[in-house]
mmCIF file of C-alpha atoms in Angstrom:
data_model
loop_
_atom_site.group_PDB
_atom_site.id
_atom_site.type_symbol
_atom_site.label_atom_id
_atom_site.label_comp_id
_atom_site.label_asym_id
_atom_site.label_seq_id
_atom_site.Cartn_x
_atom_site.Cartn_y
_atom_site.Cartn_z
ATOM 1 C CA UNK A 1 109.917 93.828 101.491
ATOM 2 C CA UNK A 2 106.495 95.468 101.396
ATOM 3 C CA UNK A 3 104.456 93.693 104.058
ATOM 4 C CA UNK A 4 100.806 92.959 103.474
ATOM 5 C CA UNK A 5 100.001 94.719 106.758
ATOM 6 C CA UNK A 6 102.448 95.548 109.540
ATOM 7 C CA UNK A 7 100.542 95.379 112.814
ATOM 8 C CA UNK A 8 103.680 96.509 114.597
ATOM 9 C CA UNK A 9 103.688 99.732 112.582
ATOM 10 C CA UNK A 10 99.932 100.183 112.927
ATOM 11 C CA UNK A 11 100.038 99.978 116.718
ATOM 12 C CA UNK A 12 103.275 101.956 117.008
ATOM 13 C CA UNK A 13 101.316 105.001 115.858
ATOM 14 C CA UNK A 14 99.293 104.865 119.084
ATOM 15 C CA UNK A 15 101.887 103.210 121.328
ATOM 16 C CA UNK A 16 101.951 105.802 124.082
ATOM 17 C CA UNK A 17 98.158 105.933 124.336
ATOM 18 C CA UNK A 18 97.827 102.141 124.212
ATOM 19 C CA UNK A 19 100.406 101.705 126.964
ATOM 20 C CA UNK A 20 98.724 104.366 129.085
ATOM 21 C CA UNK A 21 95.344 102.686 128.614
ATOM 22 C CA UNK A 22 96.808 99.312 129.565
ATOM 23 C CA UNK A 23 98.435 100.790 132.657
ATOM 24 C CA UNK A 24 95.147 102.404 133.619
ATOM 25 C CA UNK A 25 93.406 99.038 133.545
ATOM 26 C CA UNK A 26 96.178 97.315 135.458
ATOM 27 C CA UNK A 27 96.145 99.990 138.131
ATOM 28 C CA UNK A 28 92.359 99.871 138.423
ATOM 29 C CA UNK A 29 92.335 96.283 139.647
ATOM 30 C CA UNK A 30 89.145 95.668 137.628
ATOM 31 C CA UNK A 31 89.622 93.475 134.544
ATOM 32 C CA UNK A 32 86.220 92.101 133.470
ATOM 33 C CA UNK A 33 82.960 93.984 132.787
ATOM 34 C CA UNK A 34 84.013 97.349 134.124
ATOM 35 C CA UNK A 35 84.162 100.989 133.108
ATOM 36 C CA UNK A 36 86.435 100.448 130.101
ATOM 37 C CA UNK A 37 83.921 98.078 128.517
ATOM 38 C CA UNK A 38 81.045 100.443 129.272
ATOM 39 C CA UNK A 39 82.921 103.352 127.703
ATOM 40 C CA UNK A 40 83.836 101.454 124.553
ATOM 41 C CA UNK A 41 80.341 100.031 124.124
ATOM 42 C CA UNK A 42 78.881 103.514 124.418
ATOM 43 C CA UNK A 43 81.357 105.048 121.981
ATOM 44 C CA UNK A 44 81.081 102.265 119.407
ATOM 45 C CA UNK A 45 77.269 102.312 119.561
ATOM 46 C CA UNK A 46 77.429 106.042 118.879
ATOM 47 C CA UNK A 47 79.876 105.522 116.000
ATOM 48 C CA UNK A 48 77.500 102.980 114.456
ATOM 49 C CA UNK A 49 74.413 105.103 115.063
ATOM 50 C CA UNK A 50 72.648 102.516 117.237
ATOM 51 C CA UNK A 51 71.342 102.303 120.782
ATOM 52 C CA UNK A 52 73.199 99.223 121.980
ATOM 53 C CA UNK A 53 76.635 97.678 121.664
ATOM 54 C CA UNK A 54 77.611 94.521 123.547
ATOM 55 C CA UNK A 55 81.248 93.513 123.644
ATOM 56 C CA UNK A 56 81.957 89.804 123.218
ATOM 57 C CA UNK A 57 85.040 87.619 122.903
ATOM 58 C CA UNK A 58 85.270 87.547 119.091
ATOM 59 C CA UNK A 59 83.407 88.060 115.843
ATOM 60 C CA UNK A 60 82.210 84.465 115.538
ATOM 61 C CA UNK A 61 80.598 84.680 118.975
ATOM 62 C CA UNK A 62 78.932 87.926 117.919
ATOM 63 C CA UNK A 63 77.105 86.127 115.114
ATOM 64 C CA UNK A 64 76.505 82.885 116.997
ATOM 65 C CA UNK A 65 75.090 84.528 120.119
ATOM 66 C CA UNK A 66 72.777 86.798 118.139
ATOM 67 C CA UNK A 67 71.211 83.857 116.327
ATOM 68 C CA UNK A 68 70.948 81.989 119.614
ATOM 69 C CA UNK A 69 69.259 84.947 121.284
ATOM 70 C CA UNK A 70 66.705 85.102 118.465
ATOM 71 C CA UNK A 71 65.964 81.415 119.092
ATOM 72 C CA UNK A 72 65.457 82.093 122.797
ATOM 73 C CA UNK A 73 63.130 84.954 121.921
ATOM 74 C CA UNK A 74 61.097 82.677 119.635
ATOM 75 C CA UNK A 75 62.053 84.523 116.460
ATOM 76 C CA UNK A 76 63.971 81.541 115.079
ATOM 77 C CA UNK A 77 63.441 77.815 115.604
ATOM 78 C CA UNK A 78 65.548 74.720 114.940
ATOM 79 C CA UNK A 79 65.889 74.019 111.211
ATOM 80 C CA UNK A 80 64.948 77.493 110.025
ATOM 81 C CA UNK A 81 66.816 78.616 106.930
ATOM 82 C CA UNK A 82 69.290 81.495 106.943
ATOM 83 C CA UNK A 83 70.480 82.966 103.650
ATOM 84 C CA UNK A 84 74.230 83.637 103.579
ATOM 85 C CA UNK A 85 76.794 84.349 100.838
ATOM 86 C CA UNK A 86 78.483 81.301 99.318
ATOM 87 C CA UNK A 87 81.770 83.228 99.039
ATOM 88 C CA UNK A 88 82.165 84.243 102.665
ATOM 89 C CA UNK A 89 84.665 83.243 105.347
ATOM 90 C CA UNK A 90 83.511 80.074 107.085
ATOM 91 C CA UNK A 91 82.644 81.909 110.343
ATOM 92 C CA UNK A 92 79.464 83.280 108.763
ATOM 93 C CA UNK A 93 78.291 79.722 108.133
ATOM 94 C CA UNK A 94 79.564 78.242 111.408
ATOM 95 C CA UNK A 95 77.334 80.612 113.374
ATOM 96 C CA UNK A 96 74.293 79.246 111.547
ATOM 97 C CA UNK A 97 75.023 75.542 111.890
ATOM 98 C CA UNK A 98 76.115 75.940 115.523
ATOM 99 C CA UNK A 99 72.540 77.031 116.257
ATOM 100 C CA UNK A 100 70.883 74.121 114.489
ATOM 101 C CA UNK A 101 69.796 76.374 111.645
ATOM 102 C CA UNK A 102 70.128 75.642 107.933
ATOM 103 C CA UNK A 103 72.419 77.750 105.743
ATOM 104 C CA UNK A 104 71.170 78.587 102.270
ATOM 105 C CA UNK A 105 74.215 79.566 100.224
ATOM 106 C CA UNK A 106 73.699 82.304 97.659
ATOM 107 C CA UNK A 107 76.086 83.487 94.948
ATOM 108 C CA UNK A 108 77.443 87.044 94.863
ATOM 109 C CA UNK A 109 77.030 89.532 92.066
ATOM 110 C CA UNK A 110 79.963 91.240 90.342
ATOM 111 C CA UNK A 111 80.572 93.445 93.406
ATOM 112 C CA UNK A 112 81.561 90.175 95.165
ATOM 113 C CA UNK A 113 78.886 90.849 97.797
ATOM 114 C CA UNK A 114 75.724 88.769 97.985
ATOM 115 C CA UNK A 115 73.301 89.264 95.092
ATOM 116 C CA UNK A 116 69.959 90.774 96.191
ATOM 117 C CA UNK A 117 68.242 89.241 93.163
ATOM 118 C CA UNK A 118 69.452 85.771 94.133
ATOM 119 C CA UNK A 119 68.456 86.354 97.751
ATOM 120 C CA UNK A 120 64.871 86.898 96.701
ATOM 121 C CA UNK A 121 64.816 83.858 94.435
ATOM 122 C CA UNK A 122 66.233 81.701 97.261
ATOM 123 C CA UNK A 123 63.536 82.534 99.810
ATOM 124 C CA UNK A 124 61.342 79.593 100.741
ATOM 125 C CA UNK A 125 58.740 78.820 103.417
ATOM 126 C CA UNK A 126 61.436 78.023 106.005
ATOM 127 C CA UNK A 127 63.558 81.108 105.337
ATOM 128 C CA UNK A 128 63.639 83.308 108.413
ATOM 129 C CA UNK A 129 66.836 85.389 108.219
ATOM 130 C CA UNK A 130 69.560 86.835 105.996
ATOM 131 C CA UNK A 131 73.219 87.307 106.906
ATOM 132 C CA UNK A 132 74.679 89.765 104.386
ATOM 133 C CA UNK A 133 78.480 89.894 104.652
ATOM 134 C CA UNK A 134 80.138 93.239 103.945
ATOM 135 C CA UNK A 135 83.099 91.702 102.190
ATOM 136 C CA UNK A 136 86.452 93.490 101.966
ATOM 137 C CA UNK A 137 85.121 96.715 103.524
ATOM 138 C CA UNK A 138 82.264 97.438 101.134
ATOM 139 C CA UNK A 139 78.668 97.255 102.279
ATOM 140 C CA UNK A 140 76.395 94.783 100.599
ATOM 141 C CA UNK A 141 73.438 96.396 98.817
ATOM 142 C CA UNK A 142 71.632 97.023 102.087
ATOM 143 C CA UNK A 143 68.830 99.229 100.709
ATOM 144 C CA UNK A 144 67.751 96.354 98.444
ATOM 145 C CA UNK A 145 68.361 93.683 101.086
ATOM 146 C CA UNK A 146 66.350 95.512 103.750
ATOM 147 C CA UNK A 147 63.518 96.007 101.258
ATOM 148 C CA UNK A 148 63.482 92.262 100.564
ATOM 149 C CA UNK A 149 63.638 91.466 104.286
ATOM 150 C CA UNK A 150 60.718 93.756 105.033
ATOM 151 C CA UNK A 151 58.677 92.280 102.189
ATOM 152 C CA UNK A 152 59.211 88.720 103.449
ATOM 153 C CA UNK A 153 59.365 89.472 107.197
ATOM 154 C CA UNK A 154 62.959 88.250 107.566
ATOM 155 C CA UNK A 155 65.523 89.051 110.235
ATOM 156 C CA UNK A 156 68.773 90.631 109.055
ATOM 157 C CA UNK A 157 72.077 90.040 110.827
ATOM 158 C CA UNK A 158 74.908 92.021 109.251
ATOM 159 C CA UNK A 159 78.303 90.334 109.256
ATOM 160 C CA UNK A 160 80.304 93.534 109.644
ATOM 161 C CA UNK A 161 83.629 91.922 110.524
ATOM 162 C CA UNK A 162 85.397 93.696 107.636
ATOM 163 C CA UNK A 163 83.362 96.881 107.501
ATOM 164 C CA UNK A 164 83.927 99.131 110.537
ATOM 165 C CA UNK A 165 82.858 102.599 109.416
ATOM 166 C CA UNK A 166 81.660 101.549 105.959
ATOM 167 C CA UNK A 167 78.491 103.255 104.771
ATOM 168 C CA UNK A 168 75.890 103.838 102.105
ATOM 169 C CA UNK A 169 74.404 107.339 102.057
ATOM 170 C CA UNK A 170 76.066 108.033 105.430
ATOM 171 C CA UNK A 171 74.274 105.109 107.118
ATOM 172 C CA UNK A 172 77.024 102.914 108.518
ATOM 173 C CA UNK A 173 77.620 99.196 108.945
ATOM 174 C CA UNK A 174 75.946 97.872 112.054
ATOM 175 C CA UNK A 175 72.897 100.126 111.792
ATOM 176 C CA UNK A 176 71.107 98.625 108.782
ATOM 177 C CA UNK A 177 69.907 95.252 110.025
ATOM 178 C CA UNK A 178 68.140 94.006 113.130
ATOM 179 C CA UNK A 179 71.593 93.351 114.560
ATOM 180 C CA UNK A 180 75.207 93.182 113.445
ATOM 181 C CA UNK A 181 78.290 91.233 114.437
ATOM 182 C CA UNK A 182 81.743 92.824 114.440
ATOM 183 C CA UNK A 183 85.192 91.315 114.776
ATOM 184 C CA UNK A 184 88.092 93.284 116.231
ATOM 185 C CA UNK A 185 90.705 90.711 115.247
ATOM 186 C CA UNK A 186 94.086 92.524 115.193
ATOM 187 C CA UNK A 187 94.193 92.832 111.396
ATOM 188 C CA UNK A 188 90.784 94.498 111.086
ATOM 189 C CA UNK A 189 90.398 98.209 110.357
ATOM 190 C CA UNK A 190 89.516 98.566 114.031
ATOM 191 C CA UNK A 191 91.694 95.880 115.569
ATOM 192 C CA UNK A 192 92.290 94.893 119.167
ATOM 193 C CA UNK A 193 95.575 93.496 120.455
ATOM 194 C CA UNK A 194 94.017 90.055 120.632
ATOM 195 C CA UNK A 195 90.620 88.514 119.924
ATOM 196 C CA UNK A 196 87.570 90.704 120.477
ATOM 197 C CA UNK A 197 84.120 91.309 119.010
ATOM 198 C CA UNK A 198 80.845 93.153 119.455
ATOM 199 C CA UNK A 199 77.149 93.090 118.594
ATOM 200 C CA UNK A 200 75.184 96.215 117.695
ATOM 201 C CA UNK A 201 71.407 96.579 117.665
ATOM 202 C CA UNK A 202 68.506 98.926 118.295
ATOM 203 C CA UNK A 203 66.461 96.118 119.862
ATOM 204 C CA UNK A 204 66.366 96.434 123.685
ATOM 205 C CA UNK A 205 64.892 92.954 124.147
ATOM 206 C CA UNK A 206 67.669 91.380 122.093
ATOM 207 C CA UNK A 207 70.314 93.412 123.934
ATOM 208 C CA UNK A 208 69.000 92.234 127.292
ATOM 209 C CA UNK A 209 69.167 88.565 126.298
ATOM 210 C CA UNK A 210 72.635 88.960 124.779
ATOM 211 C CA UNK A 211 73.983 90.669 127.881
ATOM 212 C CA UNK A 212 73.086 87.551 129.848
ATOM 213 C CA UNK A 213 74.133 85.003 127.220
ATOM 214 C CA UNK A 214 77.692 86.342 127.017
ATOM 215 C CA UNK A 215 78.006 86.055 130.819
ATOM 216 C CA UNK A 216 77.082 82.417 131.567
ATOM 217 C CA UNK A 217 73.408 83.246 130.977
ATOM 218 C CA UNK A 218 73.401 85.538 133.999
ATOM 219 C CA UNK A 219 72.074 89.048 134.553
ATOM 220 C CA UNK A 220 72.833 88.853 138.238
ATOM 221 C CA UNK A 221 75.764 87.010 139.809
ATOM 222 C CA UNK A 222 74.989 83.354 140.597
ATOM 223 C CA UNK A 223 71.524 83.629 139.024
ATOM 224 C CA UNK A 224 71.438 82.038 135.575
ATOM 225 C CA UNK A 225 68.446 82.552 133.329
ATOM 226 C CA UNK A 226 69.941 80.793 130.287
ATOM 227 C CA UNK A 227 72.555 78.152 129.567
ATOM 228 C CA UNK A 228 74.983 80.845 128.520
ATOM 229 C CA UNK A 229 78.661 81.023 127.626
ATOM 230 C CA UNK A 230 81.718 82.988 128.687
ATOM 231 C CA UNK A 231 82.176 85.461 125.842
ATOM 232 C CA UNK A 232 83.141 88.767 127.421
ATOM 233 C CA UNK A 233 85.209 91.566 125.919
ATOM 234 C CA UNK A 234 87.779 92.170 128.655
ATOM 235 C CA UNK A 235 88.782 95.547 130.073
ATOM 236 C CA UNK A 236 92.243 95.698 128.496
ATOM 237 C CA UNK A 237 90.965 94.989 124.973
ATOM 238 C CA UNK A 238 88.095 97.451 125.479
ATOM 239 C CA UNK A 239 90.603 100.109 126.534
ATOM 240 C CA UNK A 240 92.809 99.359 123.488
ATOM 241 C CA UNK A 241 89.810 99.637 121.185
ATOM 242 C CA UNK A 242 88.710 102.925 122.732
ATOM 243 C CA UNK A 243 92.100 104.400 121.845
ATOM 244 C CA UNK A 244 92.029 103.137 118.278
ATOM 245 C CA UNK A 245 88.381 104.053 117.668
ATOM 246 C CA UNK A 246 89.365 107.728 117.890
ATOM 247 C CA UNK A 247 91.582 107.278 114.837
ATOM 248 C CA UNK A 248 89.365 105.008 112.757
ATOM 249 C CA UNK A 249 88.187 107.745 110.371
ATOM 250 C CA UNK A 250 91.755 108.934 109.785
ATOM 251 C CA UNK A 251 92.938 105.374 109.188
ATOM 252 C CA UNK A 252 90.115 104.792 106.707
ATOM 253 C CA UNK A 253 91.166 107.889 104.750
ATOM 254 C CA UNK A 254 94.721 106.545 104.598
ATOM 255 C CA UNK A 255 93.422 103.248 103.223
ATOM 256 C CA UNK A 256 91.334 105.092 100.641
ATOM 257 C CA UNK A 257 94.426 106.956 99.365
ATOM 258 C CA UNK A 258 96.204 103.664 98.751
ATOM 259 C CA UNK A 259 93.103 102.143 97.137
ATOM 260 C CA UNK A 260 92.707 105.148 94.858
ATOM 261 C CA UNK A 261 96.380 104.960 93.885
ATOM 262 C CA UNK A 262 95.963 101.291 92.964
ATOM 263 C CA UNK A 263 92.768 101.929 91.042
ATOM 264 C CA UNK A 264 94.308 104.809 89.094
ATOM 265 C CA UNK A 265 97.702 103.208 88.559
ATOM 266 C CA UNK A 266 97.235 99.501 87.824
ATOM 267 C CA UNK A 267 96.786 99.144 84.087
ATOM 268 C CA UNK A 268 97.174 95.478 83.285
ATOM 269 C CA UNK A 269 94.483 93.679 81.334
ATOM 270 C CA UNK A 270 95.290 90.460 83.204
ATOM 271 C CA UNK A 271 94.386 92.047 86.545
ATOM 272 C CA UNK A 272 90.772 92.869 87.300
ATOM 273 C CA UNK A 273 90.319 95.728 89.747
ATOM 274 C CA UNK A 274 87.583 95.882 92.417
ATOM 275 C CA UNK A 275 86.167 99.230 91.286
ATOM 276 C CA UNK A 276 83.557 98.674 88.588
ATOM 277 C CA UNK A 277 81.228 101.635 88.673
ATOM 278 C CA UNK A 278 79.072 100.168 85.891
ATOM 279 C CA UNK A 279 77.864 97.161 87.912
ATOM 280 C CA UNK A 280 76.628 98.889 91.050
ATOM 281 C CA UNK A 281 75.110 102.239 91.986
ATOM 282 C CA UNK A 282 76.476 101.948 95.524
ATOM 283 C CA UNK A 283 78.611 104.745 96.908
ATOM 284 C CA UNK A 284 82.298 103.852 96.682
ATOM 285 C CA UNK A 285 83.065 106.709 99.054
ATOM 286 C CA UNK A 286 81.561 104.499 101.745
ATOM 287 C CA UNK A 287 84.071 101.694 101.063
ATOM 288 C CA UNK A 288 86.620 101.392 103.904
ATOM 289 C CA UNK A 289 89.057 99.123 102.033
ATOM 290 C CA UNK A 290 89.736 96.537 104.682
ATOM 291 C CA UNK A 291 91.176 94.618 101.745
ATOM 292 C CA UNK A 292 92.077 95.624 98.209
ATOM 293 C CA UNK A 293 91.216 92.485 96.265
ATOM 294 C CA UNK A 294 92.039 92.030 92.601
ATOM 295 C CA UNK A 295 91.159 89.073 90.408
ATOM 296 C CA UNK A 296 93.442 87.287 87.989
ATOM 297 C CA UNK A 297 92.941 84.083 86.021
ATOM 298 C CA UNK A 298 96.607 83.324 86.700
ATOM 299 C CA UNK A 299 96.410 84.296 90.370
ATOM 300 C CA UNK A 300 99.168 81.979 91.605
ATOM 301 C CA UNK A 301 101.551 83.231 88.941
ATOM 302 C CA UNK A 302 100.716 86.829 89.848
ATOM 303 C CA UNK A 303 101.322 86.145 93.524
ATOM 304 C CA UNK A 304 104.672 84.540 92.696
ATOM 305 C CA UNK A 305 105.607 87.491 90.480
ATOM 306 C CA UNK A 306 104.785 89.995 93.213
ATOM 307 C CA UNK A 307 106.700 87.979 95.811
ATOM 308 C CA UNK A 308 109.761 88.060 93.543
ATOM 309 C CA UNK A 309 109.389 91.848 93.566
ATOM 310 C CA UNK A 310 109.389 91.898 97.369
ATOM 311 C CA UNK A 311 105.628 92.325 97.771
ATOM 312 C CA UNK A 312 103.644 90.210 100.230
ATOM 313 C CA UNK A 313 100.079 89.314 99.230
ATOM 314 C CA UNK A 314 97.393 87.116 100.775
ATOM 315 C CA UNK A 315 94.416 85.159 99.457
ATOM 316 C CA UNK A 316 91.011 85.896 101.020
ATOM 317 C CA UNK A 317 89.939 83.103 100.707
ATOM 318 C CA UNK A 318 91.368 80.081 98.863
ATOM 319 C CA UNK A 319 88.585 77.598 99.698
ATOM 320 C CA UNK A 320 84.848 78.451 99.901
ATOM 321 C CA UNK A 321 82.792 77.032 102.802
ATOM 322 C CA UNK A 322 80.978 74.472 100.648
ATOM 323 C CA UNK A 323 84.312 72.908 99.659
ATOM 324 C CA UNK A 324 85.646 72.620 103.208
ATOM 325 C CA UNK A 325 85.991 69.239 104.896
ATOM 326 C CA UNK A 326 83.993 70.646 107.820
ATOM 327 C CA UNK A 327 80.974 70.657 105.483
ATOM 328 C CA UNK A 328 81.875 67.587 103.433
ATOM 329 C CA UNK A 329 78.203 66.816 102.772
ATOM 330 C CA UNK A 330 78.137 70.004 100.654
ATOM 331 C CA UNK A 331 81.320 69.275 98.689
ATOM 332 C CA UNK A 332 79.448 68.155 95.586
ATOM 333 C CA UNK A 333 77.422 71.364 95.395
ATOM 334 C CA UNK A 334 78.302 73.817 92.657
ATOM 335 C CA UNK A 335 78.504 77.596 92.965
ATOM 336 C CA UNK A 336 80.397 78.531 89.791
ATOM 337 C CA UNK A 337 80.953 82.252 90.421
ATOM 338 C CA UNK A 338 81.983 81.653 94.028
ATOM 339 C CA UNK A 339 84.425 78.942 92.952
ATOM 340 C CA UNK A 340 85.879 81.159 90.242
ATOM 341 C CA UNK A 341 86.272 84.020 92.710
ATOM 342 C CA UNK A 342 88.106 81.825 95.203
ATOM 343 C CA UNK A 343 90.445 80.682 92.421
ATOM 344 C CA UNK A 344 91.160 84.231 91.221
ATOM 345 C CA UNK A 345 91.231 86.639 94.173
ATOM 346 C CA UNK A 346 94.437 88.158 95.507
ATOM 347 C CA UNK A 347 94.687 90.800 98.223
ATOM 348 C CA UNK A 348 97.304 93.491 97.666
ATOM 349 C CA UNK A 349 99.047 95.211 100.600
ATOM 350 C CA UNK A 350 96.976 97.959 102.188
ATOM 351 C CA UNK A 351 96.925 99.609 105.580
ATOM 352 C CA UNK A 352 96.887 102.955 107.376
ATOM 353 C CA UNK A 353 100.696 103.185 107.601
ATOM 354 C CA UNK A 354 101.433 102.198 104.013
ATOM 355 C CA UNK A 355 103.078 104.943 101.951
ATOM 356 C CA UNK A 356 102.264 106.071 98.430
ATOM 357 C CA UNK A 357 105.846 105.114 97.533
ATOM 358 C CA UNK A 358 105.090 101.554 98.594
ATOM 359 C CA UNK A 359 101.861 101.658 96.625
ATOM 360 C CA UNK A 360 103.801 102.845 93.577
ATOM 361 C CA UNK A 361 106.110 99.847 93.862
ATOM 362 C CA UNK A 362 103.105 97.518 94.011
ATOM 363 C CA UNK A 363 101.580 99.236 90.983
ATOM 364 C CA UNK A 364 104.794 98.896 88.975
ATOM 365 C CA UNK A 365 105.075 95.214 89.845
ATOM 366 C CA UNK A 366 101.442 94.589 88.859
ATOM 367 C CA UNK A 367 101.904 96.404 85.566
ATOM 368 C CA UNK A 368 105.035 94.382 84.745
ATOM 369 C CA UNK A 369 103.177 91.078 85.138
ATOM 370 C CA UNK A 370 102.944 89.452 81.702
ATOM 371 C CA UNK A 371 99.697 87.644 82.468
ATOM 372 C CA UNK A 372 101.206 84.191 82.596
ATOM 373 C CA UNK A 373 103.947 84.432 85.196
#
């Protein structure tokens, strides 16, 4: 069986360092907001090329708290519109509605990231922000998006949950927008051993508000400036992430080898590959391949065929946000490309410990698919 991603194998590669880091925290007697968090925040800020990193409990909180902080700072107000991809994971949308803001769903282009042209045509008098999602490990067209944002005086919050280390022209995820939210869910390219997240920014005023918001609205113990929340990245997870951050670049290179093998080896007209140089000038060398997502009109048959060959695949994602019961008032809306994508996408196994032999088996199974199952 070729697993989609073996977290056991991924973490086994760093087991001795992870155990030592955990023991260090245990022995310290300090488990919340200590030196491990400070060290990770400093190192991750440096890796992203920004001034500030604030660890939080998870990626959803990273997005939600940033939007809330902008409201507290007077940069957003109730009912303001936030442009977001229609084909994203629901967390991107939840952060908007949780803050009493209005999502404006926008279709992707053929890269599967949000279309800059459709962003511009969707801007109205109440539009105040854009949340570009760097889907599958590839940056959205940030040069174009930042140009649009500057032209229309819009805030940009990068959803970088799948894009640790991704870049365009050496400028990495988390450094393009006014702020960025990261998830360190265990399956991410930089994954904790539990839930964890972070916000990056170059804005000192925003960083100051966020530091309080994540800690019950308090800068100083028992003094609460805001009605905050408890969303703190704990010392053990910070220590785990500090270990794994050292190996992120190496792990990305391992993912790229598998992605290149797939792209060179899969030759089946029924399977559409993610690399399409003709539709985007963006630098594929900056893609970090969190997921290797193919498209197939007979996706379910392909998944069944691969399973019969001992290959585990996943679907990211089967149901778009506007078709979820949570947003039932949107269910009648139509986003044809998004809906087609969600019906066709299939994620092949990929990870830093996957071998080229495993990749070859996946390639052979894909090439033997007859297109109908």
